[in-house]
């Protein structure tokens, strides 16, 4: 693969240019959400040999329906992370007018043609974690003034990769790796995570030493809602595993942000289980009703 970080930046620049040329508006969570949704797709999920062609052939309503379905599917498995990423997909719950639909389709087309799937659609999580696609998309869509107001200065991916060696000594994130060797079950925490650039590098560092990041505990905190949402999506893309917590908070003002986010996550999982339980009950009642109706038809 050519330089993945450069390709991610090119996607970010192209998406931002297309969105603004289409006069998509100031709701940058929409184009970021489109790219995030497509980044959640895997090659194995395709119904045919050319996934990109399938998606590019969809019209606006079909594309919107597909985006909704992808978020719903991932909600079943990780409702906590999908809830944290709400800002990237809640606009899909509204009626998407034709004007926005055209802009959304333009963004999807641009990201796909620029090679998004070459970076994110691999079944191998090591290849999916070669770079952070959402960071440059977010940076390019935001004005410089907005980034400064948020204190948002993302660590360039090559620098983050180099810093992963320092992470092993516990200098950047709370991680204690004896003799630079990861130990299963350790907690890796980034209090100013942005979209997760440093955790991504740490995950690659762990994989390169023969371990699975899913065997570790991860927590990320960022004060910006969109950045925290991107970190949540990235946690899924990068295969960080079941013990991931993402908080949207000021880590300095709230040192208990991760614990608060864990409580919120438990509540979200409980809600999912209750919703699924009701859905199964409704499905069972409908099945019984269909059997009764069929029996009555035969009796008549």
Coordinates of C-alpha atoms in Angstrom, one line a residue:
X1 CA 0.0 0.0 0.0
X2 CA 1.3 3.5 -0.8
X3 CA 1.7 5.9 2.1
X4 CA -1.6 5.4 4.0
X5 CA -1.3 8.6 5.9
X6 CA -0.9 10.6 2.7
X7 CA -3.8 8.8 1.2
X8 CA -6.0 9.6 4.2
X9 CA -5.1 13.3 3.9
X10 CA -5.9 13.3 0.2
X11 CA -9.3 11.8 1.1
X12 CA -9.9 14.4 3.7
X13 CA -9.0 17.2 1.3
X14 CA -11.1 15.9 -1.5
X15 CA -14.1 15.3 0.8
X16 CA -13.9 18.8 2.2
X17 CA -13.6 20.3 -1.2
X18 CA -16.6 18.4 -2.6
X19 CA -18.8 19.1 0.4
X20 CA -18.1 22.9 0.3
X21 CA -18.4 22.9 -3.6
X22 CA -21.8 21.4 -3.2
X23 CA -22.7 24.0 -0.5
X24 CA -23.3 21.3 2.0
X25 CA -23.4 23.8 4.8
X26 CA -21.8 24.1 8.3
X27 CA -23.0 20.8 9.6
X28 CA -19.7 19.1 9.1
X29 CA -20.9 16.1 11.2
X30 CA -22.8 15.1 8.0
X31 CA -19.9 14.5 5.7
X32 CA -17.7 13.2 8.5
X33 CA -20.6 10.8 9.3
X34 CA -20.8 9.6 5.7
X35 CA -17.1 8.8 5.6
X36 CA -17.3 7.1 9.1
X37 CA -20.2 5.0 8.0
X38 CA -18.5 3.8 4.8
X39 CA -15.3 3.1 6.9
X40 CA -17.3 0.6 9.0
X41 CA -18.0 -1.6 5.9
X42 CA -15.8 -4.7 5.4
X43 CA -15.0 -6.5 2.1
X44 CA -16.7 -9.6 3.5
X45 CA -20.0 -7.8 3.9
X46 CA -20.2 -7.2 0.1
X47 CA -22.9 -9.1 -1.8
X48 CA -20.7 -9.2 -5.0
X49 CA -17.2 -8.9 -6.2
X50 CA -17.1 -5.1 -6.6
X51 CA -18.3 -3.4 -3.4
X52 CA -17.4 0.1 -4.5
X53 CA -19.3 -0.3 -7.8
X54 CA -22.4 -1.5 -5.9
X55 CA -22.3 1.5 -3.7
X56 CA -21.7 4.0 -6.5
X57 CA -24.7 2.6 -8.4
X58 CA -27.1 3.5 -5.6
X59 CA -29.3 6.5 -5.9
X60 CA -29.8 9.0 -3.0
X61 CA -32.6 7.3 -1.1
X62 CA -30.9 3.9 -1.5
X63 CA -27.6 5.3 -0.1
X64 CA -29.4 7.0 2.9
X65 CA -31.2 3.7 3.7
X66 CA -27.9 1.8 3.5
X67 CA -26.2 4.3 5.9
X68 CA -29.0 3.9 8.4
X69 CA -28.7 0.1 8.2
X70 CA -24.9 0.1 8.8
X71 CA -25.3 2.2 12.0
X72 CA -28.2 -0.1 13.2
X73 CA -26.1 -3.2 12.6
X74 CA -23.2 -1.9 14.6
X75 CA -25.6 -0.7 17.4
X76 CA -26.5 -4.3 18.0
X77 CA -22.9 -5.1 18.8
X78 CA -21.6 -1.9 20.3
X79 CA -24.5 0.3 21.4
X80 CA -22.1 2.3 23.7
X81 CA -19.7 3.3 20.9
X82 CA -22.6 4.0 18.5
X83 CA -24.3 6.2 21.1
X84 CA -21.1 8.1 21.7
X85 CA -20.9 8.6 17.9
X86 CA -24.5 9.9 17.8
X87 CA -23.6 13.3 16.3
X88 CA -22.3 11.5 13.2
X89 CA -25.6 9.7 12.5
X90 CA -28.5 11.3 14.2
X91 CA -29.1 13.5 11.2
X92 CA -30.1 10.3 9.4
X93 CA -33.2 10.0 11.7
X94 CA -34.7 13.1 10.1
X95 CA -36.1 13.4 6.6
X96 CA -33.0 14.0 4.3
X97 CA -34.1 16.5 1.7
X98 CA -33.0 16.2 -1.9
X99 CA -30.4 19.0 -1.7
X100 CA -28.6 17.4 1.2
X101 CA -29.0 13.9 -0.3
X102 CA -27.1 15.1 -3.4
X103 CA -24.3 16.5 -1.2
X104 CA -24.1 13.2 0.8
X105 CA -23.9 11.2 -2.3
X106 CA -21.2 13.4 -3.6
X107 CA -19.1 12.9 -0.5
X108 CA -19.6 9.1 -0.6
X109 CA -18.6 9.1 -4.2
X110 CA -15.5 11.2 -3.6
X111 CA -14.3 9.1 -0.6
X112 CA -14.8 5.8 -2.5
X113 CA -13.1 7.0 -5.7
X114 CA -10.2 8.3 -3.7
X115 CA -9.6 4.8 -2.2
X116 CA -11.3 4.8 1.2
X117 CA -11.8 1.0 1.1
X118 CA -8.2 0.5 0.3
X119 CA -7.6 1.8 3.8
X120 CA -10.6 0.6 5.8
X121 CA -12.3 -2.4 4.2
X122 CA -9.7 -5.0 5.0
X123 CA -10.7 -7.9 7.2
X124 CA -7.2 -7.8 8.8
X125 CA -7.4 -5.2 11.6
X126 CA -3.7 -4.5 11.3
X127 CA -4.2 -3.2 7.7
X128 CA -7.3 -1.3 8.8
X129 CA -5.3 0.4 11.5
X130 CA -2.5 1.6 9.1
X131 CA -3.8 5.2 9.5
X132 CA -6.6 7.3 10.9
X133 CA -8.9 8.4 8.0
X134 CA -11.3 10.4 10.1
X135 CA -8.8 12.7 11.6
X136 CA -7.8 14.5 8.3
X137 CA -11.5 14.5 7.2
X138 CA -12.4 16.3 10.3
X139 CA -9.4 18.7 10.2
X140 CA -10.0 19.6 6.5
X141 CA -13.7 20.2 7.0
X142 CA -13.1 22.5 10.0
X143 CA -11.9 26.1 9.5
X144 CA -8.6 27.0 11.1
X145 CA -10.4 29.3 13.5
X146 CA -12.7 26.6 14.7
X147 CA -9.8 24.2 15.3
X148 CA -8.0 26.9 17.4
X149 CA -11.1 27.6 19.3
X150 CA -11.4 24.0 20.3
X151 CA -7.7 23.6 21.0
X152 CA -7.7 21.0 18.3
X153 CA -4.2 20.1 17.1
X154 CA -4.0 16.5 16.0
X155 CA -0.8 14.6 16.2
X156 CA 0.4 13.7 12.6
X157 CA 0.2 10.0 12.1
X158 CA 3.9 9.4 11.4
X159 CA 4.7 11.3 14.6
X160 CA 2.2 9.2 16.5
X161 CA 3.8 6.0 15.1
X162 CA 7.2 7.2 16.3
X163 CA 5.8 8.1 19.7
X164 CA 4.5 4.6 20.2
X165 CA 8.0 3.6 21.2
X166 CA 7.8 6.2 23.9
X167 CA 4.3 5.0 24.9
X168 CA 6.0 1.8 26.0
X169 CA 7.8 3.7 28.7
X170 CA 4.6 5.3 29.9
X171 CA 5.6 8.8 28.9
X172 CA 2.5 9.7 26.9
X173 CA -0.4 7.5 27.9
X174 CA -1.0 5.6 31.1
X175 CA 0.6 2.3 30.1
X176 CA 3.1 0.2 31.9
X177 CA 5.0 -2.1 29.6
X178 CA 7.8 -3.9 31.3
X179 CA 10.9 -3.9 29.0
X180 CA 8.8 -2.6 26.1
X181 CA 6.7 -5.8 26.2
X182 CA 2.9 -5.4 26.3
X183 CA 1.2 -7.4 29.0
X184 CA -2.3 -8.7 28.4
X185 CA -5.0 -6.9 30.3
X186 CA -3.2 -3.7 30.8
X187 CA -5.1 -0.4 30.6
X188 CA -4.1 2.1 27.9
X189 CA -5.6 5.6 28.5
X190 CA -5.4 8.8 26.5
X191 CA -6.9 11.8 28.3
X192 CA -6.7 14.0 25.1
X193 CA -7.4 11.5 22.5
X194 CA -8.8 13.5 19.6
X195 CA -10.0 10.9 17.1
X196 CA -7.6 8.3 18.6
X197 CA -4.3 8.7 16.8
X198 CA -2.0 7.8 19.7
X199 CA -4.1 4.7 20.7
X200 CA -4.0 3.6 17.1
X201 CA -0.3 3.7 17.1
X202 CA -0.2 1.8 20.4
X203 CA -2.5 -0.9 19.0
X204 CA -0.1 -1.4 16.1
X205 CA 2.8 -1.5 18.5
X206 CA 1.0 -4.2 20.4
X207 CA 0.2 -6.2 17.2
X208 CA 3.8 -6.0 16.0
X209 CA 4.8 -7.8 19.2
X210 CA 2.4 -10.6 18.7
X211 CA -0.4 -9.5 20.9
X212 CA -4.1 -8.7 20.3
X213 CA -5.2 -5.2 21.3
X214 CA -8.6 -6.7 22.1
X215 CA -6.9 -8.3 25.1
X216 CA -6.2 -4.9 26.6
X217 CA -8.4 -2.2 28.2
X218 CA -8.7 1.1 26.3
X219 CA -10.1 4.5 27.3
X220 CA -10.1 7.7 25.4
X221 CA -11.3 11.2 26.5
X222 CA -11.8 14.3 24.4
X223 CA -13.7 17.5 25.0
X224 CA -14.9 17.8 21.5
X225 CA -18.1 15.9 20.6
X226 CA -17.2 15.2 17.0
X227 CA -13.6 14.1 17.9
X228 CA -15.0 11.7 20.6
X229 CA -17.5 10.4 18.0
X230 CA -14.7 9.7 15.6
X231 CA -12.7 8.0 18.3
X232 CA -15.6 5.7 18.9
X233 CA -15.9 4.7 15.3
X234 CA -12.2 4.2 15.0
X235 CA -12.3 1.9 18.0
X236 CA -14.5 -0.4 15.9
X237 CA -12.5 0.0 12.7
X238 CA -9.2 -0.7 14.5
X239 CA -10.5 -3.7 16.4
X240 CA -9.6 -2.5 19.8
X241 CA -12.0 -5.0 21.3
X242 CA -14.8 -5.2 23.9
X243 CA -13.1 -3.2 26.6
X244 CA -13.1 0.2 25.1
X245 CA -14.5 3.3 26.7
X246 CA -14.8 6.7 25.0
X247 CA -15.8 9.8 27.0
X248 CA -16.7 13.2 25.8
X249 CA -15.5 15.5 28.6
X250 CA -12.8 17.8 29.9
X251 CA -10.3 15.4 31.4
X252 CA -8.8 18.1 33.5
X253 CA -12.1 19.3 34.9
X254 CA -13.5 15.9 35.4
X255 CA -10.9 13.3 36.4
X256 CA -13.8 10.7 36.7
X257 CA -14.8 11.1 33.0
X258 CA -13.9 7.5 32.1
X259 CA -15.9 6.1 35.1
X260 CA -18.8 8.3 34.2
X261 CA -18.6 7.0 30.6
X262 CA -18.5 3.4 31.8
X263 CA -21.8 3.9 33.7
X264 CA -23.4 5.5 30.7
X265 CA -22.2 2.5 28.6
X266 CA -23.8 0.0 31.0
X267 CA -27.1 1.9 30.8
X268 CA -26.9 1.8 27.0
X269 CA -26.3 -1.9 26.9
X270 CA -29.2 -2.4 29.3
X271 CA -31.4 -0.4 27.0
X272 CA -30.3 -2.4 24.0
X273 CA -31.1 -5.7 25.8
X274 CA -34.5 -4.5 26.8
X275 CA -35.2 -3.3 23.2
X276 CA -34.2 -6.6 21.8
X277 CA -36.2 -8.5 24.3
X278 CA -39.4 -6.5 23.3
X279 CA -38.6 -7.0 19.7
X280 CA -38.3 -10.8 20.1
X281 CA -41.6 -10.8 22.1
X282 CA -43.4 -8.8 19.3
X283 CA -41.9 -11.1 16.7
X284 CA -43.2 -14.2 18.6
X285 CA -46.7 -12.7 19.0
X286 CA -46.8 -12.0 15.3
X287 CA -45.7 -15.5 14.4
X288 CA -48.4 -17.0 16.6
X289 CA -51.0 -14.6 15.0
X290 CA -49.9 -15.8 11.6
X291 CA -50.3 -19.4 12.6
X292 CA -53.7 -18.7 14.0
X293 CA -54.8 -16.9 10.8
X294 CA -53.5 -19.7 8.7
X295 CA -55.4 -22.3 10.7
X296 CA -58.6 -20.2 10.5
X297 CA -58.2 -19.9 6.7
X298 CA -57.8 -23.7 6.3
X299 CA -60.8 -24.3 8.7
X300 CA -63.0 -22.0 6.5

